[in-house]
Each structure stands twice: as structure tokens, then as C-alpha cells.
PDB file of C-alpha atoms in Angstrom:
ATOM      1  CA  GLU A   1    -169.246 127.202 -70.829  1.00  0.00           C
ATOM      2  CA  VAL A   2    -168.989 130.941 -70.200  1.00  0.00           C
ATOM      3  CA  ILE A   3    -165.712 132.666 -69.355  1.00  0.00           C
ATOM      4  CA  GLU A   4    -166.161 135.872 -67.389  1.00  0.00           C
ATOM      5  CA  ASP A   5    -163.345 138.428 -67.199  1.00  0.00           C
ATOM      6  CA  GLU A   6    -161.483 136.579 -69.925  1.00  0.00           C
ATOM      7  CA  PHE A   7    -158.905 139.333 -70.215  1.00  0.00           C
ATOM      8  CA  SER A   8    -158.496 140.056 -66.501  1.00  0.00           C
ATOM      9  CA  THR A   9    -154.952 140.000 -65.225  1.00  0.00           C
ATOM     10  CA  ASP A  10    -155.598 138.744 -61.719  1.00  0.00           C
ATOM     11  CA  GLU A  11    -158.788 136.655 -61.734  1.00  0.00           C
ATOM     12  CA  GLN A  12    -160.919 134.752 -64.183  1.00  0.00           C
ATOM     13  CA  VAL A  13    -164.231 132.981 -63.595  1.00  0.00           C
ATOM     14  CA  ILE A  14    -165.382 130.027 -65.651  1.00  0.00           C
ATOM     15  CA  VAL A  15    -169.017 129.003 -65.312  1.00  0.00           C
ATOM     16  CA  ARG A  16    -169.929 125.595 -66.674  1.00  0.00           C
ATOM     17  CA  THR A  17    -173.632 124.817 -67.068  1.00  0.00           C
ATOM     18  CA  TRP A  18    -175.317 121.478 -67.655  1.00  0.00           C
ATOM     19  CA  VAL A  19    -178.997 121.213 -68.454  1.00  0.00           C
ATOM     20  CA  ALA A  20    -180.663 117.805 -68.468  1.00  0.00           C
ATOM     21  CA  THR A  21    -184.087 117.782 -70.212  1.00  0.00           C
ATOM     22  CA  ASP A  22    -186.359 114.760 -70.498  1.00  0.00           C
ATOM     23  CA  GLU A  23    -188.861 114.123 -73.327  1.00  0.00           C
ATOM     24  CA  ALA A  24    -191.653 115.737 -71.308  1.00  0.00           C
ATOM     25  CA  GLY A  25    -189.736 119.025 -71.190  1.00  0.00           C
ATOM     26  CA  ASN A  26    -188.721 118.800 -67.557  1.00  0.00           C
ATOM     27  CA  SER A  27    -185.201 120.068 -66.937  1.00  0.00           C
ATOM     28  CA  THR A  28    -182.602 120.327 -64.255  1.00  0.00           C
ATOM     29  CA  THR A  29    -179.788 122.839 -64.421  1.00  0.00           C
ATOM     30  CA  VAL A  30    -176.486 122.512 -62.641  1.00  0.00           C
ATOM     31  CA  THR A  31    -173.594 124.951 -62.724  1.00  0.00           C
ATOM     32  CA  GLN A  32    -170.002 124.685 -61.738  1.00  0.00           C
ATOM     33  CA  THR A  33    -168.009 127.838 -61.021  1.00  0.00           C
ATOM     34  CA  ILE A  34    -164.248 127.739 -61.391  1.00  0.00           C
ATOM     35  CA  THR A  35    -162.333 130.767 -60.191  1.00  0.00           C
ATOM     36  CA  VAL A  36    -158.831 131.094 -61.581  1.00  0.00           C
ATOM     37  CA  ALA A  37    -156.827 133.495 -59.432  1.00  0.00           C
ATOM     38  CA  ASP A  38    -153.178 134.397 -59.531  1.00  0.00           C
ATOM     39  CA  ILE A  39    -152.247 134.084 -55.876  1.00  0.00           C
ATOM     40  CA  LEU A  40    -148.687 132.869 -56.360  1.00  0.00           C
ATOM     41  CA  ALA A  41    -145.735 135.230 -56.574  1.00  0.00           C
ATOM     42  CA  PRO A  42    -143.041 134.767 -59.206  1.00  0.00           C
ATOM     43  CA  THR A  43    -140.532 132.107 -58.204  1.00  0.00           C
ATOM     44  CA  ILE A  44    -136.755 132.327 -58.169  1.00  0.00           C
ATOM     45  CA  VAL A  45    -134.966 130.042 -60.631  1.00  0.00           C
ATOM     46  CA  SER A  46    -131.450 131.321 -59.908  1.00  0.00           C
ATOM     47  CA  GLN A  47    -129.920 134.214 -58.021  1.00  0.00           C
ATOM     48  CA  PRO A  48    -126.506 135.786 -57.436  1.00  0.00           C
ATOM     49  CA  ASN A  49    -124.674 134.872 -54.231  1.00  0.00           C
ATOM     50  CA  ASP A  50    -123.566 137.270 -51.524  1.00  0.00           C
ATOM     51  CA  THR A  51    -119.836 137.889 -51.726  1.00  0.00           C
ATOM     52  CA  THR A  52    -116.948 139.720 -50.078  1.00  0.00           C
ATOM     53  CA  VAL A  53    -114.213 141.550 -51.960  1.00  0.00           C
ATOM     54  CA  VAL A  54    -111.097 143.383 -50.848  1.00  0.00           C
ATOM     55  CA  CYS A  55    -111.197 147.146 -51.177  1.00  0.00           C
ATOM     56  CA  GLY A  56    -109.556 148.310 -54.361  1.00  0.00           C
ATOM     57  CA  SER A  57    -110.469 145.173 -56.286  1.00  0.00           C
ATOM     58  CA  GLU A  58    -113.135 145.088 -58.977  1.00  0.00           C
ATOM     59  CA  ILE A  59    -116.754 144.943 -57.863  1.00  0.00           C
ATOM     60  CA  PRO A  60    -118.525 141.918 -59.374  1.00  0.00           C
ATOM     61  CA  PRO A  61    -120.742 142.795 -62.360  1.00  0.00           C
ATOM     62  CA  VAL A  62    -124.506 142.822 -61.993  1.00  0.00           C
ATOM     63  CA  VAL A  63    -125.838 139.322 -62.699  1.00  0.00           C
ATOM     64  CA  PRO A  64    -129.626 139.475 -62.426  1.00  0.00           C
ATOM     65  CA  PRO A  65    -131.579 136.605 -60.917  1.00  0.00           C
ATOM     66  CA  VAL A  66    -133.869 134.509 -63.095  1.00  0.00           C
ATOM     67  CA  PHE A  67    -137.576 134.442 -62.208  1.00  0.00           C
ATOM     68  CA  THR A  68    -140.568 132.560 -63.572  1.00  0.00           C
ATOM     69  CA  ASP A  69    -144.304 132.962 -62.964  1.00  0.00           C
ATOM     70  CA  ASN A  70    -147.190 130.513 -63.260  1.00  0.00           C
ATOM     71  CA  CYS A  71    -149.712 132.878 -64.863  1.00  0.00           C
ATOM     72  CA  GLU A  72    -148.973 136.121 -66.560  1.00  0.00           C
ATOM     73  CA  GLU A  73    -146.037 138.253 -67.451  1.00  0.00           C
ATOM     74  CA  PHE A  74    -144.095 140.028 -64.725  1.00  0.00           C
ATOM     75  CA  ILE A  75    -141.731 142.967 -64.399  1.00  0.00           C
ATOM     76  CA  VAL A  76    -138.438 143.142 -62.513  1.00  0.00           C
ATOM     77  CA  ASP A  77    -137.317 146.321 -60.765  1.00  0.00           C
ATOM     78  CA  PHE A  78    -133.637 146.706 -59.835  1.00  0.00           C
ATOM     79  CA  SER A  79    -131.930 149.002 -57.338  1.00  0.00           C
ATOM     80  CA  GLU A  80    -128.408 149.294 -55.955  1.00  0.00           C
ATOM     81  CA  VAL A  81    -127.436 151.226 -52.829  1.00  0.00           C
ATOM     82  CA  ILE A  82    -124.189 151.559 -50.902  1.00  0.00           C
ATOM     83  CA  GLU A  83    -124.516 151.169 -47.141  1.00  0.00           C
ATOM     84  CA  ASP A  84    -121.811 152.635 -44.897  1.00  0.00           C
ATOM     85  CA  GLU A  85    -120.592 154.671 -47.872  1.00  0.00           C
ATOM     86  CA  PHE A  86    -118.392 156.828 -45.667  1.00  0.00           C
ATOM     87  CA  SER A  87    -117.098 154.037 -43.425  1.00  0.00           C
ATOM     88  CA  SER A  88    -113.337 153.731 -43.277  1.00  0.00           C
ATOM     89  CA  ASP A  89    -113.159 149.961 -42.981  1.00  0.00           C
ATOM     90  CA  GLU A  90    -116.176 148.412 -44.726  1.00  0.00           C
ATOM     91  CA  GLN A  91    -118.896 149.144 -47.256  1.00  0.00           C
ATOM     92  CA  VAL A  92    -121.809 147.007 -48.327  1.00  0.00           C
ATOM     93  CA  ILE A  93    -123.327 147.205 -51.790  1.00  0.00           C
ATOM     94  CA  VAL A  94    -126.921 146.008 -51.677  1.00  0.00           C
ATOM     95  CA  ARG A  95    -128.468 144.965 -54.978  1.00  0.00           C
ATOM     96  CA  THR A  96    -132.215 144.315 -54.900  1.00  0.00           C
ATOM     97  CA  TRP A  97    -134.480 142.838 -57.551  1.00  0.00           C
ATOM     98  CA  VAL A  98    -138.274 142.723 -57.110  1.00  0.00           C
ATOM     99  CA  ALA A  99    -140.291 140.604 -59.562  1.00  0.00           C
ATOM    100  CA  THR A 100    -143.971 141.600 -59.595  1.00  0.00           C
ATOM    101  CA  ASP A 101    -146.643 139.843 -61.648  1.00  0.00           C
ATOM    102  CA  GLU A 102    -149.759 141.474 -63.087  1.00  0.00           C
ATOM    103  CA  ALA A 103    -151.801 140.448 -60.028  1.00  0.00           C
ATOM    104  CA  GLY A 104    -149.421 142.349 -57.724  1.00  0.00           C
ATOM    105  CA  ASN A 105    -147.703 139.289 -56.244  1.00  0.00           C
ATOM    106  CA  SER A 106    -143.990 139.871 -55.765  1.00  0.00           C
ATOM    107  CA  THR A 107    -140.751 138.128 -54.877  1.00  0.00           C
ATOM    108  CA  THR A 108    -137.563 139.883 -53.782  1.00  0.00           C
ATOM    109  CA  VAL A 109    -133.938 138.846 -54.241  1.00  0.00           C
ATOM    110  CA  VAL A 110    -131.150 140.682 -52.392  1.00  0.00           C
ATOM    111  CA  GLN A 111    -127.420 140.354 -53.080  1.00  0.00           C
ATOM    112  CA  ARG A 112    -124.972 141.839 -50.564  1.00  0.00           C
ATOM    113  CA  ILE A 113    -121.417 142.608 -51.660  1.00  0.00           C
ATOM    114  CA  THR A 114    -119.202 143.438 -48.700  1.00  0.00           C
ATOM    115  CA  VAL A 115    -116.129 145.513 -49.520  1.00  0.00           C
ATOM    116  CA  GLU A 116    -113.534 145.098 -46.757  1.00  0.00           C
ATOM    117  CA  ASP A 117    -110.317 146.926 -46.033  1.00  0.00           C
ATOM    118  CA  ASN A 118    -108.270 144.117 -44.548  1.00  0.00           C
ATOM    119  CA  VAL A 119    -104.884 144.928 -46.139  1.00  0.00           C
ATOM    120  CA  ALA A 120    -102.438 147.128 -44.229  1.00  0.00           C
ATOM    121  CA  PRO A 121    -100.689 150.063 -45.929  1.00  0.00           C
ATOM    122  CA  VAL A 122     -97.511 149.045 -47.788  1.00  0.00           C
ATOM    123  CA  LEU A 123     -94.159 150.734 -47.218  1.00  0.00           C
ATOM    124  CA  VAL A 124     -92.763 152.154 -50.463  1.00  0.00           C
ATOM    125  CA  SER A 125     -89.650 153.891 -49.161  1.00  0.00           C
ATOM    126  CA  VAL A 126     -88.038 154.814 -45.896  1.00  0.00           C
ATOM    127  CA  PRO A 127     -84.879 156.874 -45.272  1.00  0.00           C
ATOM    128  CA  ASN A 128     -81.749 154.796 -44.680  1.00  0.00           C
ATOM    129  CA  ASP A 129     -80.083 154.642 -41.288  1.00  0.00           C
ATOM    130  CA  THR A 130     -77.154 157.062 -41.169  1.00  0.00           C
ATOM    131  CA  THR A 131     -74.326 158.155 -38.901  1.00  0.00           C
ATOM    132  CA  VAL A 132     -73.299 161.794 -38.557  1.00  0.00           C
ATOM    133  CA  VAL A 133     -70.194 163.243 -36.962  1.00  0.00           C
ATOM    134  CA  CYS A 134     -70.718 164.772 -33.547  1.00  0.00           C
ATOM    135  CA  GLY A 135     -71.355 168.494 -33.930  1.00  0.00           C
ATOM    136  CA  SER A 136     -72.763 168.123 -37.438  1.00  0.00           C
ATOM    137  CA  ASP A 137     -76.340 169.002 -38.311  1.00  0.00           C
ATOM    138  CA  ILE A 138     -78.882 166.246 -37.902  1.00  0.00           C
ATOM    139  CA  PRO A 139     -80.422 165.513 -41.325  1.00  0.00           C
ATOM    140  CA  ALA A 140     -83.907 166.873 -41.905  1.00  0.00           C
ATOM    141  CA  VAL A 141     -86.760 164.436 -41.547  1.00  0.00           C
ATOM    142  CA  VAL A 142     -87.527 162.667 -44.808  1.00  0.00           C
ATOM    143  CA  PRO A 143     -90.977 161.130 -44.618  1.00  0.00           C
ATOM    144  CA  ALA A 144     -91.494 157.447 -45.142  1.00  0.00           C
ATOM    145  CA  VAL A 145     -93.777 156.766 -48.114  1.00  0.00           C
ATOM    146  CA  PHE A 146     -96.695 154.330 -47.965  1.00  0.00           C
ATOM    147  CA  THR A 147     -99.510 153.277 -50.293  1.00  0.00           C
ATOM    148  CA  ASP A 148    -102.843 151.684 -49.488  1.00  0.00           C
ATOM    149  CA  ASN A 149    -105.310 149.788 -51.651  1.00  0.00           C
ATOM    150  CA  CYS A 150    -108.368 151.538 -50.221  1.00  0.00           C
ATOM    151  CA  ASP A 151    -108.757 154.770 -48.418  1.00  0.00           C
ATOM    152  CA  GLU A 152    -106.767 157.684 -47.315  1.00  0.00           C
ATOM    153  CA  PHE A 153    -104.587 156.818 -44.380  1.00  0.00           C
ATOM    154  CA  VAL A 154    -102.636 158.563 -41.646  1.00  0.00           C
ATOM    155  CA  VAL A 155     -98.904 158.227 -41.051  1.00  0.00           C
ATOM    156  CA  ASP A 156     -97.904 159.001 -37.494  1.00  0.00           C
ATOM    157  CA  PHE A 157     -94.327 160.137 -36.989  1.00  0.00           C
ATOM    158  CA  SER A 158     -92.404 160.290 -33.754  1.00  0.00           C
ATOM    159  CA  GLU A 159     -88.796 160.998 -32.985  1.00  0.00           C
ATOM    160  CA  VAL A 160     -87.021 159.808 -29.850  1.00  0.00           C
ATOM    161  CA  ILE A 161     -83.498 160.832 -28.876  1.00  0.00           C
ATOM    162  CA  PHE A 162     -81.467 158.341 -26.893  1.00  0.00           C
ATOM    163  CA  ASP A 163     -78.351 159.724 -25.188  1.00  0.00           C
ATOM    164  CA  ASP A 164     -75.600 157.315 -24.354  1.00  0.00           C
ATOM    165  CA  TYR A 165     -73.209 159.614 -22.483  1.00  0.00           C
ATOM    166  CA  SER A 166     -70.750 156.837 -21.830  1.00  0.00           C
ATOM    167  CA  THR A 167     -69.887 156.525 -25.508  1.00  0.00           C
ATOM    168  CA  ASP A 168     -70.503 160.069 -26.655  1.00  0.00           C
ATOM    169  CA  GLU A 169     -73.163 158.807 -29.104  1.00  0.00           C
ATOM    170  CA  GLN A 170     -76.773 159.785 -29.657  1.00  0.00           C
ATOM    171  CA  VAL A 171     -79.251 157.557 -31.423  1.00  0.00           C
ATOM    172  CA  ILE A 172     -82.169 159.292 -33.052  1.00  0.00           C
TER     173      ILE A 172
END
């Protein structure tokens, strides 16, 4: 038995030879060639699930998938990118692992973490309703205060004056 390319990473050839010789010196030779090739990519044993989190909460830690391969060693490359990084309502973190064996076969695992802003701003304080005596100065506008778990936000303010001439009152 002869093993060719014994230390090759992607293919190995085994040649088996049988020689039958009778007492008269006549012989017949037969060979069998076995080619061992790594044509299978690494397989996935376990992988992280896609998930959705609320903006402002902790992003799940990186939990790498587990791979196995039928032949040789393999390497795993990891990358993480943020899609829609400047979106105001949603971001997606894409984590990608690529397991590549020595023969160049590869398997890819992708985990998507969606970060959603689905919580409205929360009111922290608002000026109290008040009554002023006719002819007095109207109090200056005191802004309402809000917080939000995610992004910057806009507070729109409007003021409407209602006159009720029958009662000599104005509601602002």
C-alpha cells in the first residue's frame, strides 16, 4: 500500500497493489486507487438565535456557534456590523461567523439582533395648571420635561388661547 500526498490538506490518494504469482513465475497485478478528498464543509453543532431587544437595554453578549469538521482543523472568522446605524427607530446588529476548513470548504452562521425603539418618551414634569387675576401677567412658558430610553427626541409645543367673553375668562 502506497499513500501519496500523505500530508496534503485537501486530498490524499491511497494506491493498493496486489500481485499474484504462480510457481512458474507468471504474475497478475491489480491496483485499487482510493482518493480521500475533503469535500464537506464544517457542520454547525449549535448557534446563537436571532433576537430583538428594546433600545437602551443591554445587547446580548457574543456567544459563538460551535462547529465540527470531518477531516482537518478549521478556522472561524468573526465579524459584527451595525445596519441602519443612523436610523431613528431600529438598528440591526449582524454577527457573522465563517468556519473554513483546510480544503477551503466553509459554513456561515449569521445572528441578527434587532434593536427597536418601541417605548414612547416618558413625562418627567409638567407645569401645574394655574389661575391668574385678570390684568396680571401670564406666567412665562415652563417647558415640560421628558426622557426617552433611546434617541434624541423632539418636543413640540403649542399654545392656544380660548376667549370666553361671557364669563370674562381666558383659558390658555
